[in-house]
Amino acid sequence: MKDFDFVVLGGGSAGYAAASTAASLGLRVAVVEGGEQVGGLCILRGCMPSKTLLESANRHFAASRAGEFGVLVGSLGFSVEEIHARKERLVEEFAQYRAKQLESGRFEFLRGWAGFVDPHTVEVRMEDGSARRLSAETFLLATGSRVKQVAVPGLAETGYWDSDAVLSQARVPQSVVVLGGGATAVEFAHYYAALGAQVTVIQRSEQLLKEMDADVARALAEAFRKRGIHVYCSTELVRVEPAEGGLKRVLFTQKGATRTVEAEEIVYALGREPQLEGLHLEKAGIETTRGCLAVGPTQQTAVAHIFAAGDVAGPHEIVHIAIQQGELAARNAARLIQGACAGEPPRCLEEIDYRLRLFVIFSHPEIGVAGFTESELQAAEASYRAATYPFDDHGKSMLMGETEGFVKLLASEETGEILGASVVGPHASELIHEIVVALRFRATARQLMEIPHYHPTLSEIWTYPAEELAGGM
Ligand SMILES: Cc1cc2nc3c(=O)[nH]c(=O)nc-3n(C[C@H](O)[C@H](O)[C@H](O)COP(=O)(O)OP(=O)(O)OC[C@H]3O[C@@H](n4cnc5c(N)ncnc54)[C@H](O)[C@@H]3O)c2cc1C
C-alpha cells in the first residue's frame, strides 16, 4: 500500500487545480510546494502583479489623453511607490487565498522541495531541514517554469531586468530596451511607454508575437510605432555593453545593418523554460530532451503513472490551460488507479482538446485570439473564409477614441462553422470571449450574426464579419 494515490509536485495553478480535482474524486492526495512563498507564478510573479501594474499604467495613459475628450485633468503624474504598494497588497491577498485553499485539509500539504528517489517515491527536503519520503500510485509534475537564459554576450555583466525584476522594482526608467517580442515583452513595452518611458523593442523573428497571424502582429507594431515605441524585427543580438552616462547599449543586426540602441534599463523577455531542476527525473525513468519533457495528450510522461501539467509540460504557458491540463491529469490518474484502463491502455484515458484555445495579450491595443489562427488553417490546407472589420469604422470604438485594430472571423467554407477569431483593439481581452462561446457550441457565422447585439457596444463589431461570411454561404 502506497502512502498516497496522487502526489502533486508544485502548488501553483496546475498543481492546485489537479489536487482539488483528485481530492473530489476521492483520491488520497498530497501537494508538495517548495517555493519561498506559496502562490505560484501567476499570483506571485506573473499574471496578477503584471496586470495590476498595467491597470495603473492604463489609467495614466488614459488620463494623458483626457484632453481629447474635453476633460481637464490638470498636471498629470504618478507615484511608482503607490503603484507598487497597491500591487503588493493585492498579490498578498491573492497569495493568502491560495495558501488557505492549499491548507484546507482536503489533501496533505507539505512545504519543501521534492525529487524522485525511484519511480514511485519522492523525497521532500522539508523547510525545517528534515527529509520525508512519500510513495504514491501516481504523480503530477506541476513545477512550472523559470526564465530561460539565452547567451547574449555582455548582458550579464552589464545588467538587466527579467520579469521578476520588472515586477519588483519600484522605478520607471526614462528609457527601456525590451529584448524579445512575445506576450511578456509587448506587455512590458506598453507598461513603460504608458508611464512615459522611451521604449524600444528588439525582436528576433520577423514579427512581434511570432505565433500570431501577421496582420494581428502588424496592427500592434503599427499602434506601438504611432505611440513612439520603436520596434525592430528580424534582428540578431550581437552584444550588450555599458555606455556613457550610466546607460546600457544593445548592439544588434537587422537585414545586414548593425544598429545600436542605448537605454537606462534592459528588460530581458526572451522566454521561459520548464523547471525540472532537482526533480531527479532520471531516477523515475523519465528522459528529457534539451530541458523539455515529452508529454502526451493524456498529460502522461513517458512513465505512464507520472503526469505533467502547466508550464513544465507546455505547449502553451498560460493559466487556464495549466488548470485544464491539471484537472485532466487528475481525472486520468483516478482512472489508472481505479483500473479503468486494464486491458486497453491508453485509450481509456481522456485526451486534452485545444479546440477552444484562447490567448490574450494586455498590451494597448489589447489582443485576443481564439481557436485556430489563419496561418494554422493555411498550414493545414483547410477550406475556410476570413472576414475582417476595422475599429476605425465602428461607432462605439470611434466614440471611445479607440480606433486602432480590427476583428477577424474565420469560418469553414463548407459549413459556415466558426473556426477561430482574432481581435486587436479596445477590450480585446473581453471581446474574444464571445467567440469562445460560439466555438464551444460550434456556432456558424450566420448564427453569430443573428444573435442580438446591443447598440452601441464594442461587441456588435462581430456582427459585421459574421454577416459578410454568412452572406457568402
Ligand atoms: C510576467 C508574466 C505574466 C504572465 N501573465 C499571464 C497572464 O496574464 N495570463 C496567463 O494566462 N498567464 C500568464 N502568465 C503565465 C502563467 O503565470 C503561467 O502559465 C502559470 O502560472 C503556470 O502555472 P504552473 O502551475 O504551471 O506553474 P507555477 O505557478 O509556477 O507553479 C509551480 C510551483 O512548483 C513549485 N516547485 C517547483 N519545483 C518544485 C519541486 N521540485 N518541489 C516542490 N515544488 C516545486 C514552485 O515553487 C511553484 O510554486 C504570465 C507569466 C509571466 C512570467
PDB file of C-alpha atoms in Angstrom, residues 5-269:
ATOM      1  CA  ASP A   5      -2.809   7.812  -4.617  1.00  0.00           C
ATOM      2  CA  PHE A   6      -1.687  11.069  -6.192  1.00  0.00           C
ATOM      3  CA  VAL A   7       1.273  13.232  -5.207  1.00  0.00           C
ATOM      4  CA  VAL A   8       1.477  16.649  -6.831  1.00  0.00           C
ATOM      5  CA  LEU A   9       4.844  18.398  -7.099  1.00  0.00           C
ATOM      6  CA  GLY A  10       4.187  22.142  -7.197  1.00  0.00           C
ATOM      7  CA  GLY A  11       1.317  24.116  -5.700  1.00  0.00           C
ATOM      8  CA  GLY A  12       0.739  26.670  -8.484  1.00  0.00           C
ATOM      9  CA  SER A  13      -2.221  26.905 -10.850  1.00  0.00           C
ATOM     10  CA  ALA A  14      -1.819  23.437 -12.399  1.00  0.00           C
ATOM     11  CA  GLY A  15      -0.912  21.731  -9.111  1.00  0.00           C
ATOM     12  CA  TYR A  16      -3.738  23.215  -7.063  1.00  0.00           C
ATOM     13  CA  ALA A  17      -6.344  22.504  -9.766  1.00  0.00           C
ATOM     14  CA  ALA A  18      -5.155  18.901 -10.060  1.00  0.00           C
ATOM     15  CA  ALA A  19      -5.058  18.293  -6.309  1.00  0.00           C
ATOM     16  CA  SER A  20      -8.505  19.757  -5.851  1.00  0.00           C
ATOM     17  CA  THR A  21      -9.960  17.592  -8.648  1.00  0.00           C
ATOM     18  CA  ALA A  22      -8.207  14.459  -7.389  1.00  0.00           C
ATOM     19  CA  ALA A  23      -9.452  15.034  -3.827  1.00  0.00           C
ATOM     20  CA  SER A  24     -13.013  15.500  -5.074  1.00  0.00           C
ATOM     21  CA  LEU A  25     -12.686  12.142  -6.877  1.00  0.00           C
ATOM     22  CA  GLY A  26     -11.832  10.505  -3.555  1.00  0.00           C
ATOM     23  CA  LEU A  27      -8.082  10.047  -4.107  1.00  0.00           C
ATOM     24  CA  ARG A  28      -5.610  10.309  -1.212  1.00  0.00           C
ATOM     25  CA  VAL A  29      -3.643  13.359  -2.286  1.00  0.00           C
ATOM     26  CA  ALA A  30      -0.517  15.241  -1.193  1.00  0.00           C
ATOM     27  CA  VAL A  31       0.786  18.522  -2.617  1.00  0.00           C
ATOM     28  CA  VAL A  32       4.451  19.471  -2.187  1.00  0.00           C
ATOM     29  CA  GLU A  33       5.382  23.129  -2.627  1.00  0.00           C
ATOM     30  CA  GLY A  34       8.983  24.280  -2.312  1.00  0.00           C
ATOM     31  CA  GLY A  35       8.765  27.997  -3.149  1.00  0.00           C
ATOM     32  CA  GLU A  36       9.740  30.594  -0.548  1.00  0.00           C
ATOM     33  CA  GLN A  37       6.163  31.880  -0.697  1.00  0.00           C
ATOM     34  CA  VAL A  38       3.013  29.921  -1.531  1.00  0.00           C
ATOM     35  CA  GLY A  39       1.081  31.128  -4.566  1.00  0.00           C
ATOM     36  CA  GLY A  40       2.775  30.013  -7.772  1.00  0.00           C
ATOM     37  CA  LEU A  41       3.939  32.103 -10.692  1.00  0.00           C
ATOM     38  CA  CYS A  42       0.616  33.624 -11.734  1.00  0.00           C
ATOM     39  CA  ILE A  43      -0.106  35.105  -8.327  1.00  0.00           C
ATOM     40  CA  LEU A  44       3.400  35.984  -7.171  1.00  0.00           C
ATOM     41  CA  ARG A  45       5.389  36.922 -10.289  1.00  0.00           C
ATOM     42  CA  GLY A  46       3.131  36.567 -13.328  1.00  0.00           C
ATOM     43  CA  CYS A  47      -0.429  37.445 -14.324  1.00  0.00           C
ATOM     44  CA  MET A  48      -1.631  39.184 -11.181  1.00  0.00           C
ATOM     45  CA  PRO A  49       1.270  41.549 -10.387  1.00  0.00           C
ATOM     46  CA  SER A  50       1.788  42.361 -14.080  1.00  0.00           C
ATOM     47  CA  LYS A  51      -1.885  43.095 -14.704  1.00  0.00           C
ATOM     48  CA  THR A  52      -2.127  45.166 -11.516  1.00  0.00           C
ATOM     49  CA  LEU A  53       0.796  47.322 -12.657  1.00  0.00           C
ATOM     50  CA  LEU A  54      -0.731  47.556 -16.129  1.00  0.00           C
ATOM     51  CA  GLU A  55      -4.029  48.719 -14.627  1.00  0.00           C
ATOM     52  CA  SER A  56      -2.221  51.715 -13.113  1.00  0.00           C
ATOM     53  CA  ALA A  57      -0.294  52.357 -16.334  1.00  0.00           C
ATOM     54  CA  ASN A  58      -3.515  52.172 -18.376  1.00  0.00           C
ATOM     55  CA  ARG A  59      -5.150  54.794 -16.156  1.00  0.00           C
ATOM     56  CA  HIS A  60      -2.132  57.079 -16.581  1.00  0.00           C
ATOM     57  CA  PHE A  61      -2.222  56.505 -20.340  1.00  0.00           C
ATOM     58  CA  ALA A  62      -5.977  57.260 -20.485  1.00  0.00           C
ATOM     59  CA  ALA A  63      -5.537  60.390 -18.362  1.00  0.00           C
ATOM     60  CA  SER A  64      -2.772  61.598 -20.686  1.00  0.00           C
ATOM     61  CA  ARG A  65      -5.388  61.583 -23.473  1.00  0.00           C
ATOM     62  CA  ALA A  66      -8.132  63.198 -21.377  1.00  0.00           C
ATOM     63  CA  GLY A  67      -7.942  66.468 -23.339  1.00  0.00           C
ATOM     64  CA  GLU A  68      -9.249  64.663 -26.472  1.00  0.00           C
ATOM     65  CA  PHE A  69     -12.479  64.092 -24.557  1.00  0.00           C
ATOM     66  CA  GLY A  70     -12.756  67.623 -23.227  1.00  0.00           C
ATOM     67  CA  VAL A  71     -11.649  66.573 -19.770  1.00  0.00           C
ATOM     68  CA  LEU A  72      -9.142  68.761 -17.912  1.00  0.00           C
ATOM     69  CA  VAL A  73      -7.007  66.773 -15.504  1.00  0.00           C
ATOM     70  CA  GLY A  74      -4.505  69.436 -14.509  1.00  0.00           C
ATOM     71  CA  SER A  75      -0.952  68.253 -14.147  1.00  0.00           C
ATOM     72  CA  LEU A  76      -0.506  64.547 -14.698  1.00  0.00           C
ATOM     73  CA  GLY A  77       1.820  62.353 -12.682  1.00  0.00           C
ATOM     74  CA  PHE A  78       2.132  59.099 -10.835  1.00  0.00           C
ATOM     75  CA  SER A  79       3.755  57.639  -7.764  1.00  0.00           C
ATOM     76  CA  VAL A  80       5.574  54.475  -8.667  1.00  0.00           C
ATOM     77  CA  GLU A  81       5.802  53.661  -4.951  1.00  0.00           C
ATOM     78  CA  GLU A  82       1.986  53.826  -4.671  1.00  0.00           C
ATOM     79  CA  ILE A  83       1.588  51.760  -7.832  1.00  0.00           C
ATOM     80  CA  HIS A  84       3.842  49.066  -6.397  1.00  0.00           C
ATOM     81  CA  ALA A  85       2.305  49.238  -2.931  1.00  0.00           C
ATOM     82  CA  ARG A  86      -1.132  48.584  -4.454  1.00  0.00           C
ATOM     83  CA  LYS A  87       0.303  45.629  -6.381  1.00  0.00           C
ATOM     84  CA  GLU A  88       1.948  44.249  -3.220  1.00  0.00           C
ATOM     85  CA  ARG A  89      -1.348  44.483  -1.305  1.00  0.00           C
ATOM     86  CA  LEU A  90      -3.273  42.640  -3.990  1.00  0.00           C
ATOM     87  CA  VAL A  91      -0.616  39.965  -4.525  1.00  0.00           C
ATOM     88  CA  GLU A  92      -0.542  39.339  -0.770  1.00  0.00           C
ATOM     89  CA  GLU A  93      -4.331  38.974  -0.734  1.00  0.00           C
ATOM     90  CA  PHE A  94      -4.338  36.529  -3.687  1.00  0.00           C
ATOM     91  CA  ALA A  95      -1.431  34.548  -2.179  1.00  0.00           C
ATOM     92  CA  GLN A  96      -3.154  34.254   1.184  1.00  0.00           C
ATOM     93  CA  TYR A  97      -6.282  32.976  -0.526  1.00  0.00           C
ATOM     94  CA  ARG A  98      -4.261  30.338  -2.411  1.00  0.00           C
ATOM     95  CA  ALA A  99      -2.459  29.328   0.807  1.00  0.00           C
ATOM     96  CA  LYS A 100      -5.834  28.836   2.524  1.00  0.00           C
ATOM     97  CA  GLN A 101      -7.025  26.682  -0.367  1.00  0.00           C
ATOM     98  CA  LEU A 102      -3.893  24.535  -0.125  1.00  0.00           C
ATOM     99  CA  GLU A 103      -4.168  24.259   3.634  1.00  0.00           C
ATOM    100  CA  SER A 104      -7.901  23.499   3.581  1.00  0.00           C
ATOM    101  CA  GLY A 105      -7.317  19.923   4.746  1.00  0.00           C
ATOM    102  CA  ARG A 106      -8.752  18.293   1.635  1.00  0.00           C
ATOM    103  CA  PHE A 107      -5.261  16.947   0.981  1.00  0.00           C
ATOM    104  CA  GLU A 108      -1.913  16.865   2.743  1.00  0.00           C
ATOM    105  CA  PHE A 109       0.104  19.999   2.034  1.00  0.00           C
ATOM    106  CA  LEU A 110       3.860  19.807   2.548  1.00  0.00           C
ATOM    107  CA  ARG A 111       6.369  22.657   2.345  1.00  0.00           C
ATOM    108  CA  GLY A 112       9.631  21.527   0.782  1.00  0.00           C
ATOM    109  CA  TRP A 113      11.452  20.631  -2.426  1.00  0.00           C
ATOM    110  CA  ALA A 114      10.722  17.232  -3.898  1.00  0.00           C
ATOM    111  CA  GLY A 115      12.846  14.967  -6.078  1.00  0.00           C
ATOM    112  CA  PHE A 116      12.386  11.377  -7.215  1.00  0.00           C
ATOM    113  CA  VAL A 117      14.151   8.522  -5.472  1.00  0.00           C
ATOM    114  CA  ASP A 118      12.540   5.842  -7.641  1.00  0.00           C
ATOM    115  CA  PRO A 119       9.503   5.781  -9.978  1.00  0.00           C
ATOM    116  CA  HIS A 120       7.039   5.502  -7.079  1.00  0.00           C
ATOM    117  CA  THR A 121       8.817   7.564  -4.387  1.00  0.00           C
ATOM    118  CA  VAL A 122       9.810  11.181  -3.908  1.00  0.00           C
ATOM    119  CA  GLU A 123      11.931  12.628  -1.156  1.00  0.00           C
ATOM    120  CA  VAL A 124      10.901  16.008   0.185  1.00  0.00           C
ATOM    121  CA  ARG A 125      13.525  18.251   1.705  1.00  0.00           C
ATOM    122  CA  MET A 126      11.308  19.922   4.268  1.00  0.00           C
ATOM    123  CA  GLU A 127      11.595  23.576   5.307  1.00  0.00           C
ATOM    124  CA  ASP A 128      12.963  22.542   8.736  1.00  0.00           C
ATOM    125  CA  GLY A 129      15.853  20.646   7.112  1.00  0.00           C
ATOM    126  CA  SER A 130      14.374  17.188   7.621  1.00  0.00           C
ATOM    127  CA  ALA A 131      13.609  14.805   4.766  1.00  0.00           C
ATOM    128  CA  ARG A 132      10.395  12.904   4.214  1.00  0.00           C
ATOM    129  CA  ARG A 133       9.744  10.154   1.686  1.00  0.00           C
ATOM    130  CA  LEU A 134       6.330   9.813   0.036  1.00  0.00           C
ATOM    131  CA  SER A 135       5.294   6.842  -2.045  1.00  0.00           C
ATOM    132  CA  ALA A 136       2.369   7.104  -4.434  1.00  0.00           C
ATOM    133  CA  GLU A 137       0.483   5.253  -7.135  1.00  0.00           C
ATOM    134  CA  THR A 138       0.618   8.282  -9.425  1.00  0.00           C
ATOM    135  CA  PHE A 139       2.367  11.654  -9.551  1.00  0.00           C
ATOM    136  CA  LEU A 140       1.852  15.003 -11.201  1.00  0.00           C
ATOM    137  CA  LEU A 141       4.776  17.211 -12.174  1.00  0.00           C
ATOM    138  CA  ALA A 142       3.434  20.749 -11.871  1.00  0.00           C
ATOM    139  CA  THR A 143       6.703  22.505 -11.126  1.00  0.00           C
ATOM    140  CA  GLY A 144       6.219  25.402 -13.549  1.00  0.00           C
ATOM    141  CA  SER A 145       8.894  27.286 -15.449  1.00  0.00           C
ATOM    142  CA  ARG A 146      11.856  29.583 -14.975  1.00  0.00           C
ATOM    143  CA  VAL A 147      13.401  32.380 -17.033  1.00  0.00           C
ATOM    144  CA  LYS A 148      15.274  30.876 -19.987  1.00  0.00           C
ATOM    145  CA  GLN A 149      18.880  32.001 -20.115  1.00  0.00           C
ATOM    146  CA  VAL A 150      19.811  32.932 -23.663  1.00  0.00           C
ATOM    147  CA  ALA A 151      23.501  33.701 -24.031  1.00  0.00           C
ATOM    148  CA  VAL A 152      23.854  37.328 -25.110  1.00  0.00           C
ATOM    149  CA  PRO A 153      27.494  38.483 -24.837  1.00  0.00           C
ATOM    150  CA  GLY A 154      27.924  41.170 -22.180  1.00  0.00           C
ATOM    151  CA  LEU A 155      24.334  41.036 -20.932  1.00  0.00           C
ATOM    152  CA  ALA A 156      25.026  39.535 -17.509  1.00  0.00           C
ATOM    153  CA  GLU A 157      27.979  41.882 -16.902  1.00  0.00           C
ATOM    154  CA  THR A 158      26.034  44.973 -17.994  1.00  0.00           C
ATOM    155  CA  GLY A 159      22.936  44.036 -16.016  1.00  0.00           C
ATOM    156  CA  TYR A 160      19.292  43.651 -16.956  1.00  0.00           C
ATOM    157  CA  TRP A 161      15.814  43.206 -15.529  1.00  0.00           C
ATOM    158  CA  ASP A 162      13.953  39.951 -16.100  1.00  0.00           C
ATOM    159  CA  SER A 163      10.199  39.753 -15.464  1.00  0.00           C
ATOM    160  CA  ASP A 164      10.708  39.178 -11.717  1.00  0.00           C
ATOM    161  CA  ALA A 165      12.802  42.355 -11.511  1.00  0.00           C
ATOM    162  CA  VAL A 166      10.348  44.427 -13.564  1.00  0.00           C
ATOM    163  CA  LEU A 167       7.530  43.391 -11.238  1.00  0.00           C
ATOM    164  CA  SER A 168       9.501  44.099  -8.084  1.00  0.00           C
ATOM    165  CA  GLN A 169      11.413  47.300  -8.990  1.00  0.00           C
ATOM    166  CA  ALA A 170       9.525  50.387  -7.888  1.00  0.00           C
ATOM    167  CA  ARG A 171      11.257  52.509 -10.506  1.00  0.00           C
ATOM    168  CA  VAL A 172      10.312  53.578 -14.018  1.00  0.00           C
ATOM    169  CA  PRO A 173      13.451  54.220 -16.065  1.00  0.00           C
ATOM    170  CA  GLN A 174      13.378  57.083 -18.565  1.00  0.00           C
ATOM    171  CA  SER A 175      14.275  54.693 -21.352  1.00  0.00           C
ATOM    172  CA  VAL A 176      13.994  50.941 -21.758  1.00  0.00           C
ATOM    173  CA  VAL A 177      15.115  48.381 -24.358  1.00  0.00           C
ATOM    174  CA  VAL A 178      12.968  45.258 -24.349  1.00  0.00           C
ATOM    175  CA  LEU A 179      14.676  42.130 -25.673  1.00  0.00           C
ATOM    176  CA  GLY A 180      12.026  39.821 -27.133  1.00  0.00           C
ATOM    177  CA  GLY A 181       8.687  40.258 -28.849  1.00  0.00           C
ATOM    178  CA  GLY A 182       6.404  37.746 -27.122  1.00  0.00           C
ATOM    179  CA  ALA A 183       3.475  38.399 -24.797  1.00  0.00           C
ATOM    180  CA  THR A 184       5.544  39.413 -21.770  1.00  0.00           C
ATOM    181  CA  ALA A 185       7.782  41.638 -23.904  1.00  0.00           C
ATOM    182  CA  VAL A 186       4.939  43.599 -25.505  1.00  0.00           C
ATOM    183  CA  GLU A 187       3.068  43.935 -22.207  1.00  0.00           C
ATOM    184  CA  PHE A 188       6.146  45.389 -20.518  1.00  0.00           C
ATOM    185  CA  ALA A 189       6.806  47.636 -23.540  1.00  0.00           C
ATOM    186  CA  HIS A 190       3.270  49.011 -23.213  1.00  0.00           C
ATOM    187  CA  TYR A 191       3.628  49.368 -19.427  1.00  0.00           C
ATOM    188  CA  TYR A 192       6.753  51.502 -19.551  1.00  0.00           C
ATOM    189  CA  ALA A 193       5.584  53.552 -22.554  1.00  0.00           C
ATOM    190  CA  ALA A 194       2.253  54.240 -20.825  1.00  0.00           C
ATOM    191  CA  LEU A 195       4.207  55.651 -17.862  1.00  0.00           C
ATOM    192  CA  GLY A 196       6.217  57.915 -20.143  1.00  0.00           C
ATOM    193  CA  ALA A 197       9.415  55.950 -20.793  1.00  0.00           C
ATOM    194  CA  GLN A 198      11.054  55.874 -24.221  1.00  0.00           C
ATOM    195  CA  VAL A 199      10.745  52.227 -25.267  1.00  0.00           C
ATOM    196  CA  THR A 200      12.496  50.142 -27.950  1.00  0.00           C
ATOM    197  CA  VAL A 201      11.554  46.525 -28.687  1.00  0.00           C
ATOM    198  CA  ILE A 202      14.114  44.227 -30.341  1.00  0.00           C
ATOM    199  CA  GLN A 203      12.607  41.023 -31.701  1.00  0.00           C
ATOM    200  CA  ARG A 204      14.468  38.189 -33.422  1.00  0.00           C
ATOM    201  CA  SER A 205      11.516  36.901 -35.503  1.00  0.00           C
ATOM    202  CA  GLU A 206      10.190  38.800 -38.470  1.00  0.00           C
ATOM    203  CA  GLN A 207       7.161  39.982 -36.492  1.00  0.00           C
ATOM    204  CA  LEU A 208       6.128  40.633 -32.914  1.00  0.00           C
ATOM    205  CA  LEU A 209       4.144  37.738 -31.384  1.00  0.00           C
ATOM    206  CA  LYS A 210       5.501  35.114 -33.771  1.00  0.00           C
ATOM    207  CA  GLU A 211       2.679  32.636 -33.135  1.00  0.00           C
ATOM    208  CA  MET A 212       0.001  35.098 -34.185  1.00  0.00           C
ATOM    209  CA  ASP A 213      -1.204  35.975 -37.675  1.00  0.00           C
ATOM    210  CA  ALA A 214       0.937  38.565 -39.466  1.00  0.00           C
ATOM    211  CA  ASP A 215      -1.954  41.052 -39.764  1.00  0.00           C
ATOM    212  CA  VAL A 216      -2.509  40.904 -35.988  1.00  0.00           C
ATOM    213  CA  ALA A 217       1.178  41.441 -35.237  1.00  0.00           C
ATOM    214  CA  ARG A 218       1.372  44.241 -37.821  1.00  0.00           C
ATOM    215  CA  ALA A 219      -1.563  46.094 -36.253  1.00  0.00           C
ATOM    216  CA  LEU A 220       0.133  46.004 -32.847  1.00  0.00           C
ATOM    217  CA  ALA A 221       3.501  47.098 -34.264  1.00  0.00           C
ATOM    218  CA  GLU A 222       1.822  49.985 -36.123  1.00  0.00           C
ATOM    219  CA  ALA A 223      -0.019  51.098 -32.984  1.00  0.00           C
ATOM    220  CA  PHE A 224       3.225  50.881 -30.994  1.00  0.00           C
ATOM    221  CA  ARG A 225       5.090  52.963 -33.590  1.00  0.00           C
ATOM    222  CA  LYS A 226       2.360  55.629 -33.519  1.00  0.00           C
ATOM    223  CA  ARG A 227       2.879  55.862 -29.757  1.00  0.00           C
ATOM    224  CA  GLY A 228       6.604  56.371 -30.301  1.00  0.00           C
ATOM    225  CA  ILE A 229       7.654  52.837 -29.323  1.00  0.00           C
ATOM    226  CA  HIS A 230      10.468  51.741 -31.657  1.00  0.00           C
ATOM    227  CA  VAL A 231      10.022  48.186 -32.917  1.00  0.00           C
ATOM    228  CA  TYR A 232      12.828  46.284 -34.646  1.00  0.00           C
ATOM    229  CA  CYS A 233      12.067  42.789 -36.018  1.00  0.00           C
ATOM    230  CA  SER A 234      14.243  40.244 -37.907  1.00  0.00           C
ATOM    231  CA  THR A 235      17.207  41.056 -35.693  1.00  0.00           C
ATOM    232  CA  GLU A 236      20.206  39.219 -34.230  1.00  0.00           C
ATOM    233  CA  LEU A 237      21.587  40.407 -30.911  1.00  0.00           C
ATOM    234  CA  VAL A 238      25.348  40.986 -31.114  1.00  0.00           C
ATOM    235  CA  ARG A 239      26.293  42.197 -27.639  1.00  0.00           C
ATOM    236  CA  VAL A 240      25.384  44.388 -24.718  1.00  0.00           C
ATOM    237  CA  GLU A 241      27.767  46.836 -23.048  1.00  0.00           C
ATOM    238  CA  PRO A 242      27.782  49.769 -20.669  1.00  0.00           C
ATOM    239  CA  ALA A 243      27.503  53.207 -22.310  1.00  0.00           C
ATOM    240  CA  GLU A 244      28.218  56.774 -21.178  1.00  0.00           C
ATOM    241  CA  GLY A 245      26.039  58.359 -18.500  1.00  0.00           C
ATOM    242  CA  GLY A 246      25.147  55.063 -16.846  1.00  0.00           C
ATOM    243  CA  LEU A 247      23.230  53.907 -19.911  1.00  0.00           C
ATOM    244  CA  LYS A 248      23.273  50.408 -21.401  1.00  0.00           C
ATOM    245  CA  ARG A 249      23.945  49.811 -25.076  1.00  0.00           C
ATOM    246  CA  VAL A 250      22.485  46.982 -27.168  1.00  0.00           C
ATOM    247  CA  LEU A 251      24.150  46.179 -30.488  1.00  0.00           C
ATOM    248  CA  PHE A 252      22.196  44.136 -32.997  1.00  0.00           C
ATOM    249  CA  THR A 253      21.993  43.468 -36.697  1.00  0.00           C
ATOM    250  CA  GLN A 254      18.930  43.907 -38.838  1.00  0.00           C
ATOM    251  CA  LYS A 255      18.923  42.880 -42.501  1.00  0.00           C
ATOM    252  CA  GLY A 256      22.699  43.143 -42.670  1.00  0.00           C
ATOM    253  CA  ALA A 257      22.968  46.545 -40.957  1.00  0.00           C
ATOM    254  CA  THR A 258      24.425  46.928 -37.490  1.00  0.00           C
ATOM    255  CA  ARG A 259      22.291  49.026 -35.175  1.00  0.00           C
ATOM    256  CA  THR A 260      22.735  50.393 -31.675  1.00  0.00           C
ATOM    257  CA  VAL A 261      20.205  51.401 -29.055  1.00  0.00           C
ATOM    258  CA  GLU A 262      21.007  52.906 -25.670  1.00  0.00           C
ATOM    259  CA  ALA A 263      18.693  52.997 -22.698  1.00  0.00           C
ATOM    260  CA  GLU A 264      18.694  53.310 -18.943  1.00  0.00           C
ATOM    261  CA  GLU A 265      17.494  49.728 -18.481  1.00  0.00           C
ATOM    262  CA  ILE A 266      17.307  46.483 -20.433  1.00  0.00           C
ATOM    263  CA  VAL A 267      14.256  44.284 -19.986  1.00  0.00           C
ATOM    264  CA  TYR A 268      15.006  40.670 -20.779  1.00  0.00           C
ATOM    265  CA  ALA A 269      11.918  38.844 -22.093  1.00  0.00           C
TER     266      ALA A 269
END
